[in-house]
Amino acid sequence: MSVSKRIRTLCGLLAPAKTFADVGCDHGYCTQYMLENGLCEQAIFSDVSKGSLQKAEVLLAPYVAAGRATGVLGDGFYGVPSTVDEVLIAGMGGSEILSILTDEKHGFLPKSFVFQPMLNADKLRRWLIENGACITRDFTFQDGKYYDVICGRRLADGEAKQTYTEMEIEFGKENLATLPTAFVGRVEKQLRDVERYLQSNLQEDSRAELLRRKARLQEAIQK
Ligand SMILES: C[S@@+](CC[C@H](N)C(=O)[O-])C[C@H]1O[C@@H](n2cnc3c(N)ncnc32)[C@H](O)[C@@H]1O
């Protein structure tokens, strides 16, 4: 398969698991990777869009026929048991991922997860650490655009919650500790954008907010 660096990065973060679910699977490449490489015994691939699910069903047809993969047409965790070992949700907004995790009927925090939110990674981080997750990897990478990926697992019984500062919630603990090139590149771009906005005619409170943001961005990439 010829897939993007983004997909290859996500696949590289998926751990071996008995059961795996790819929610919002679209083409199904990550499920194919898990099955092809013997990283899971059983896979569920699901999507809310019929057209997307059909693409994955074509790609994964041999595994479906062999009883190792099941396609589900549905919203969020519909058709995904909370006992599943590992969940991937990639390419959706952080708020959308959050509404899947907290859905009254089907929501749950997976035992192990890889999330790649397109927006609002901070919102997702905050919810995860406050709701029983341990974040194990959390970094920015670049494939044309910049992407965040957050991996983790459910806390064990009695295991202490992680502590995050507001800066770590906003930017990611790993990013601040290791300053990956992609993270620094994105923050530098955001700083250039802030500088440009600051040149325009702004209300006092907007200018003050932009100056606070500029200070946080500068702090995020200082060595
Ligand atoms: C941009 S694609 C990303 C596909 C794939 N996960 C990836 O990372 O390449 C987002 C997919 O999520 C599906 N989707 C969006 N909201 C969903 C939801 N609430 N439940 C299930 N699938 C959803 C869309 O139909 C679409 O196929």
mmCIF file of C-alpha atoms and ligand atoms in Angstrom:
data_model
loop_
_atom_site.group_PDB
_atom_site.id
_atom_site.type_symbol
_atom_site.label_atom_id
_atom_site.label_comp_id
_atom_site.label_asym_id
_atom_site.label_seq_id
_atom_site.Cartn_x
_atom_site.Cartn_y
_atom_site.Cartn_z
ATOM 1 C CA MET A 1 0.000 0.000 0.000
ATOM 2 C CA SER A 2 1.169 3.544 -0.689
ATOM 3 C CA VAL A 3 0.127 5.625 2.286
ATOM 4 C CA SER A 4 0.992 9.015 3.688
ATOM 5 C CA LYS A 5 3.643 9.725 6.298
ATOM 6 C CA ARG A 6 0.749 10.605 8.660
ATOM 7 C CA ILE A 7 -0.745 7.122 8.308
ATOM 8 C CA ARG A 8 2.693 5.502 8.635
ATOM 9 C CA THR A 9 3.349 7.511 11.810
ATOM 10 C CA LEU A 10 0.033 6.399 13.317
ATOM 11 C CA CYS A 11 0.638 2.761 12.365
ATOM 12 C CA GLY A 12 4.088 2.931 13.976
ATOM 13 C CA LEU A 13 2.455 3.903 17.270
ATOM 14 C CA LEU A 14 -0.047 1.041 17.318
ATOM 15 C CA ALA A 15 0.933 -1.721 19.738
ATOM 16 C CA PRO A 16 0.152 -5.430 19.390
ATOM 17 C CA ALA A 17 -3.328 -6.133 20.761
ATOM 18 C CA LYS A 18 -5.685 -9.071 20.697
ATOM 19 C CA THR A 19 -8.609 -6.890 19.628
ATOM 20 C CA PHE A 20 -8.334 -3.558 17.816
ATOM 21 C CA ALA A 21 -10.873 -0.963 16.708
ATOM 22 C CA ASP A 22 -10.342 1.732 14.066
ATOM 23 C CA VAL A 23 -13.132 4.262 14.596
ATOM 24 C CA GLY A 24 -13.678 6.620 11.668
ATOM 25 C CA CYS A 25 -11.612 4.192 9.584
ATOM 26 C CA ASP A 26 -12.338 5.775 6.159
ATOM 27 C CA HIS A 27 -10.098 3.751 3.771
ATOM 28 C CA GLY A 28 -9.125 1.252 6.505
ATOM 29 C CA TYR A 29 -5.339 1.486 6.004
ATOM 30 C CA CYS A 30 -4.511 1.329 9.723
ATOM 31 C CA THR A 31 -6.691 -1.752 10.230
ATOM 32 C CA GLN A 32 -4.973 -3.340 7.228
ATOM 33 C CA TYR A 33 -1.586 -2.580 8.798
ATOM 34 C CA MET A 34 -2.590 -4.193 12.107
ATOM 35 C CA LEU A 35 -3.886 -7.349 10.408
ATOM 36 C CA GLU A 36 -1.155 -7.623 7.776
ATOM 37 C CA ASN A 37 1.569 -7.375 10.402
ATOM 38 C CA GLY A 38 -0.018 -9.836 12.800
ATOM 39 C CA LEU A 39 -0.490 -7.076 15.388
ATOM 40 C CA CYS A 40 -4.071 -8.036 16.213
ATOM 41 C CA GLU A 41 -6.181 -11.168 16.042
ATOM 42 C CA GLN A 42 -9.504 -9.406 15.547
ATOM 43 C CA ALA A 43 -10.294 -5.954 14.200
ATOM 44 C CA ILE A 44 -13.411 -3.819 14.125
ATOM 45 C CA PHE A 45 -13.377 -0.990 11.592
ATOM 46 C CA SER A 46 -16.191 1.503 11.791
ATOM 47 C CA ASP A 47 -17.327 4.685 10.155
ATOM 48 C CA VAL A 48 -20.421 6.865 10.275
ATOM 49 C CA SER A 49 -20.257 7.285 6.501
ATOM 50 C CA LYS A 50 -21.498 4.460 4.300
ATOM 51 C CA GLY A 51 -19.127 5.447 1.466
ATOM 52 C CA SER A 52 -16.101 5.416 3.773
ATOM 53 C CA LEU A 53 -17.023 2.078 5.292
ATOM 54 C CA GLN A 54 -17.452 0.592 1.817
ATOM 55 C CA LYS A 55 -13.878 1.618 0.885
ATOM 56 C CA ALA A 56 -12.561 -0.174 3.972
ATOM 57 C CA GLU A 57 -14.747 -3.215 3.292
ATOM 58 C CA VAL A 58 -13.183 -3.547 -0.164
ATOM 59 C CA LEU A 59 -9.626 -3.143 1.172
ATOM 60 C CA LEU A 60 -10.198 -5.552 4.055
ATOM 61 C CA ALA A 61 -12.392 -8.084 2.223
ATOM 62 C CA PRO A 62 -9.965 -11.034 2.679
ATOM 63 C CA TYR A 63 -9.811 -10.440 6.438
ATOM 64 C CA VAL A 64 -13.600 -10.038 6.669
ATOM 65 C CA ALA A 65 -13.999 -13.319 4.763
ATOM 66 C CA ALA A 66 -11.530 -14.998 7.142
ATOM 67 C CA GLY A 67 -13.566 -13.795 10.150
ATOM 68 C CA ARG A 68 -10.745 -11.581 11.451
ATOM 69 C CA ALA A 69 -12.299 -8.184 10.677
ATOM 70 C CA THR A 70 -15.786 -6.768 11.074
ATOM 71 C CA GLY A 71 -17.069 -3.569 9.526
ATOM 72 C CA VAL A 72 -19.589 -1.470 11.453
ATOM 73 C CA LEU A 73 -21.627 1.408 10.046
ATOM 74 C CA GLY A 74 -22.294 3.703 12.969
ATOM 75 C CA ASP A 75 -21.514 6.759 15.034
ATOM 76 C CA GLY A 76 -18.550 6.681 17.397
ATOM 77 C CA PHE A 77 -18.298 3.572 19.567
ATOM 78 C CA TYR A 78 -21.550 2.079 18.301
ATOM 79 C CA GLY A 79 -20.736 -1.627 17.767
ATOM 80 C CA VAL A 80 -17.377 -1.359 19.575
ATOM 81 C CA PRO A 81 -17.295 -3.205 22.930
ATOM 82 C CA SER A 82 -15.645 -1.402 25.860
ATOM 83 C CA THR A 83 -13.544 -4.556 26.366
ATOM 84 C CA VAL A 84 -11.623 -3.892 23.117
ATOM 85 C CA ASP A 85 -7.852 -3.812 23.767
ATOM 86 C CA GLU A 86 -6.809 -0.890 21.565
ATOM 87 C CA VAL A 87 -8.622 1.945 19.797
ATOM 88 C CA LEU A 88 -7.459 4.288 17.070
ATOM 89 C CA ILE A 89 -9.404 7.484 16.344
ATOM 90 C CA ALA A 90 -7.595 9.661 13.817
ATOM 91 C CA GLY A 91 -8.346 12.579 11.561
ATOM 92 C CA MET A 92 -11.312 13.983 13.520
ATOM 93 C CA GLY A 93 -11.513 17.123 15.652
ATOM 94 C CA GLY A 94 -10.585 16.792 19.328
ATOM 95 C CA SER A 95 -14.132 17.801 20.276
ATOM 96 C CA GLU A 96 -15.530 15.056 18.048
ATOM 97 C CA ILE A 97 -13.193 12.488 19.654
ATOM 98 C CA LEU A 98 -14.287 13.746 23.065
ATOM 99 C CA SER A 99 -17.955 13.402 22.208
ATOM 100 C CA ILE A 100 -17.303 9.785 21.133
ATOM 101 C CA LEU A 101 -15.542 9.015 24.456
ATOM 102 C CA THR A 102 -18.255 10.665 26.552
ATOM 103 C CA ASP A 103 -21.321 9.578 24.594
ATOM 104 C CA GLU A 104 -24.020 8.603 27.110
ATOM 105 C CA LYS A 105 -24.916 5.347 25.450
ATOM 106 C CA HIS A 106 -21.732 4.021 23.862
ATOM 107 C CA GLY A 107 -18.877 6.104 25.291
ATOM 108 C CA PHE A 108 -15.924 4.689 27.272
ATOM 109 C CA LEU A 109 -12.230 5.286 27.859
ATOM 110 C CA PRO A 110 -10.388 2.548 25.933
ATOM 111 C CA LYS A 111 -7.817 0.302 27.652
ATOM 112 C CA SER A 112 -5.234 1.567 25.181
ATOM 113 C CA PHE A 113 -5.572 4.292 22.555
ATOM 114 C CA VAL A 114 -3.978 6.315 19.769
ATOM 115 C CA PHE A 115 -5.824 9.575 19.056
ATOM 116 C CA GLN A 116 -4.862 12.024 16.335
ATOM 117 C CA PRO A 117 -7.047 15.098 16.818
ATOM 118 C CA MET A 118 -7.076 17.647 13.997
ATOM 119 C CA LEU A 119 -7.957 20.477 16.429
ATOM 120 C CA ASN A 120 -8.384 21.037 20.175
ATOM 121 C CA ALA A 121 -5.678 18.592 21.316
ATOM 122 C CA ASP A 122 -5.564 20.607 24.573
ATOM 123 C CA LYS A 123 -9.237 19.915 25.286
ATOM 124 C CA LEU A 124 -8.682 16.200 24.712
ATOM 125 C CA ARG A 125 -5.526 16.118 26.901
ATOM 126 C CA ARG A 126 -7.359 17.805 29.778
ATOM 127 C CA TRP A 127 -10.260 15.382 29.621
ATOM 128 C CA LEU A 128 -7.977 12.346 29.391
ATOM 129 C CA ILE A 129 -5.835 13.149 32.411
ATOM 130 C CA GLU A 130 -8.898 14.116 34.463
ATOM 131 C CA ASN A 131 -10.837 11.002 33.505
ATOM 132 C CA GLY A 132 -8.586 8.062 34.237
ATOM 133 C CA ALA A 133 -6.093 8.006 31.371
ATOM 134 C CA CYS A 134 -2.313 7.883 31.432
ATOM 135 C CA ILE A 135 -0.792 9.659 28.407
ATOM 136 C CA THR A 136 2.325 7.808 27.265
ATOM 137 C CA ARG A 137 3.226 9.628 24.028
ATOM 138 C CA ASP A 138 2.030 13.076 22.961
ATOM 139 C CA PHE A 139 3.858 14.885 20.199
ATOM 140 C CA THR A 140 3.562 16.972 17.043
ATOM 141 C CA PHE A 141 4.731 15.691 13.673
ATOM 142 C CA GLN A 142 4.648 17.092 10.168
ATOM 143 C CA ASP A 143 3.377 15.627 6.933
ATOM 144 C CA GLY A 144 2.828 18.814 4.944
ATOM 145 C CA LYS A 145 0.505 20.026 7.726
ATOM 146 C CA TYR A 146 1.268 19.723 11.423
ATOM 147 C CA TYR A 147 -0.464 16.957 13.383
ATOM 148 C CA ASP A 148 -0.765 16.052 17.063
ATOM 149 C CA VAL A 149 -0.910 12.482 18.245
ATOM 150 C CA ILE A 150 -1.825 11.390 21.775
ATOM 151 C CA CYS A 151 -1.282 7.776 22.870
ATOM 152 C CA GLY A 152 -2.079 6.272 26.221
ATOM 153 C CA ARG A 153 -3.902 3.762 28.332
ATOM 154 C CA ARG A 154 -6.413 3.526 31.147
ATOM 155 C CA LEU A 155 -4.859 4.046 34.580
ATOM 156 C CA ALA A 156 -4.597 0.837 36.619
ATOM 157 C CA ASP A 157 -6.668 0.585 39.837
ATOM 158 C CA GLY A 158 -5.069 2.806 42.472
ATOM 159 C CA GLU A 159 -2.590 4.356 40.006
ATOM 160 C CA ALA A 160 -2.151 8.101 40.557
ATOM 161 C CA LYS A 161 -3.451 10.623 38.035
ATOM 162 C CA GLN A 162 -0.828 12.400 35.964
ATOM 163 C CA THR A 163 -0.136 16.026 36.805
ATOM 164 C CA TYR A 164 -0.021 18.522 33.963
ATOM 165 C CA THR A 165 0.639 22.257 34.094
ATOM 166 C CA GLU A 166 -1.568 24.550 32.001
ATOM 167 C CA MET A 167 1.329 24.880 29.506
ATOM 168 C CA GLU A 168 1.578 21.068 29.258
ATOM 169 C CA ILE A 169 -2.182 20.853 28.655
ATOM 170 C CA GLU A 170 -1.949 23.467 25.934
ATOM 171 C CA PHE A 171 1.185 22.217 24.149
ATOM 172 C CA GLY A 172 1.735 18.626 25.314
ATOM 173 C CA LYS A 173 4.212 17.451 27.985
ATOM 174 C CA GLU A 174 6.428 15.575 25.525
ATOM 175 C CA ASN A 175 6.577 18.521 23.123
ATOM 176 C CA LEU A 176 7.708 20.884 25.889
ATOM 177 C CA ALA A 177 10.266 18.399 27.238
ATOM 178 C CA THR A 178 11.835 17.331 23.936
ATOM 179 C CA LEU A 179 11.004 20.172 21.499
ATOM 180 C CA PRO A 180 10.524 18.053 18.347
ATOM 181 C CA THR A 181 11.362 19.904 15.104
ATOM 182 C CA ALA A 182 7.731 19.816 13.947
ATOM 183 C CA PHE A 183 6.514 21.280 17.237
ATOM 184 C CA VAL A 184 9.056 24.103 17.116
ATOM 185 C CA GLY A 185 8.203 24.726 13.435
ATOM 186 C CA ARG A 186 4.504 25.030 14.212
ATOM 187 C CA VAL A 187 5.034 27.348 17.189
ATOM 188 C CA GLU A 188 7.382 29.547 15.108
ATOM 189 C CA LYS A 189 4.690 29.755 12.422
ATOM 190 C CA GLN A 190 2.090 30.661 15.077
ATOM 191 C CA LEU A 191 4.456 33.350 16.394
ATOM 192 C CA ARG A 192 4.790 34.838 12.892
ATOM 193 C CA ASP A 193 0.977 34.868 12.604
ATOM 194 C CA VAL A 194 0.649 36.597 15.985
ATOM 195 C CA GLU A 195 3.242 39.202 14.957
ATOM 196 C CA ARG A 196 1.284 39.863 11.762
ATOM 197 C CA TYR A 197 -2.012 40.309 13.653
ATOM 198 C CA LEU A 198 -0.265 42.641 16.085
ATOM 199 C CA GLN A 199 0.561 44.978 13.171
ATOM 200 C CA SER A 200 -3.158 45.534 12.526
ATOM 201 C CA ASN A 201 -5.502 48.018 14.137
ATOM 202 C CA LEU A 202 -6.711 46.152 17.233
ATOM 203 C CA GLN A 203 -8.956 46.820 20.217
ATOM 204 C CA GLU A 204 -6.966 47.041 23.461
ATOM 205 C CA ASP A 205 -8.292 43.729 24.849
ATOM 206 C CA SER A 206 -7.554 41.847 21.602
ATOM 207 C CA ARG A 207 -4.009 43.260 21.592
ATOM 208 C CA ALA A 208 -3.536 42.246 25.239
ATOM 209 C CA GLU A 209 -4.769 38.710 24.486
ATOM 210 C CA LEU A 210 -2.425 38.412 21.501
ATOM 211 C CA LEU A 211 0.512 39.597 23.604
ATOM 212 C CA ARG A 212 -0.315 36.952 26.241
ATOM 213 C CA ARG A 213 -0.436 34.323 23.496
ATOM 214 C CA LYS A 214 2.878 35.514 22.084
ATOM 215 C CA ALA A 215 4.481 35.170 25.546
ATOM 216 C CA ARG A 216 3.108 31.609 25.953
ATOM 217 C CA LEU A 217 4.345 30.610 22.487
ATOM 218 C CA GLN A 218 7.810 32.031 23.195
ATOM 219 C CA GLU A 219 7.925 30.211 26.530
ATOM 220 C CA ALA A 220 6.875 26.935 24.870
ATOM 221 C CA ILE A 221 9.975 26.767 22.650
ATOM 222 C CA GLN A 222 12.582 28.307 24.921
ATOM 223 C CA LYS A 223 15.391 25.871 25.698
HETATM 224 C C1 LIG B 1 -10.621 12.607 7.796
HETATM 225 S S1 LIG B 1 -11.208 10.998 7.895
HETATM 226 C C2 LIG B 1 -9.891 10.164 8.711
HETATM 227 C C3 LIG B 1 -9.863 8.724 8.351
HETATM 228 C C4 LIG B 1 -8.784 7.887 9.008
HETATM 229 N N1 LIG B 1 -9.089 7.638 10.402
HETATM 230 C C5 LIG B 1 -7.451 8.574 8.874
HETATM 231 O O1 LIG B 1 -6.921 9.029 9.876
HETATM 232 O O2 LIG B 1 -6.944 8.649 7.751
HETATM 233 C C6 LIG B 1 -12.424 11.038 9.166
HETATM 234 C C7 LIG B 1 -13.366 9.852 9.093
HETATM 235 O O3 LIG B 1 -14.099 9.796 10.293
HETATM 236 C C8 LIG B 1 -15.453 9.523 9.998
HETATM 237 N N2 LIG B 1 -16.222 10.047 11.128
HETATM 238 C C9 LIG B 1 -16.418 11.344 11.476
HETATM 239 N N3 LIG B 1 -17.145 11.421 12.601
HETATM 240 C C10 LIG B 1 -17.392 10.137 12.990
HETATM 241 C C11 LIG B 1 -18.082 9.560 14.078
HETATM 242 N N4 LIG B 1 -18.676 10.314 15.008
HETATM 243 N N5 LIG B 1 -18.133 8.216 14.168
HETATM 244 C C12 LIG B 1 -17.558 7.426 13.228
HETATM 245 N N6 LIG B 1 -16.891 7.923 12.176
HETATM 246 C C13 LIG B 1 -16.803 9.264 12.050
HETATM 247 C C14 LIG B 1 -15.679 10.216 8.661
HETATM 248 O O4 LIG B 1 -16.780 9.666 7.971
HETATM 249 C C15 LIG B 1 -14.354 9.961 7.955
HETATM 250 O O5 LIG B 1 -14.358 8.757 7.225
#
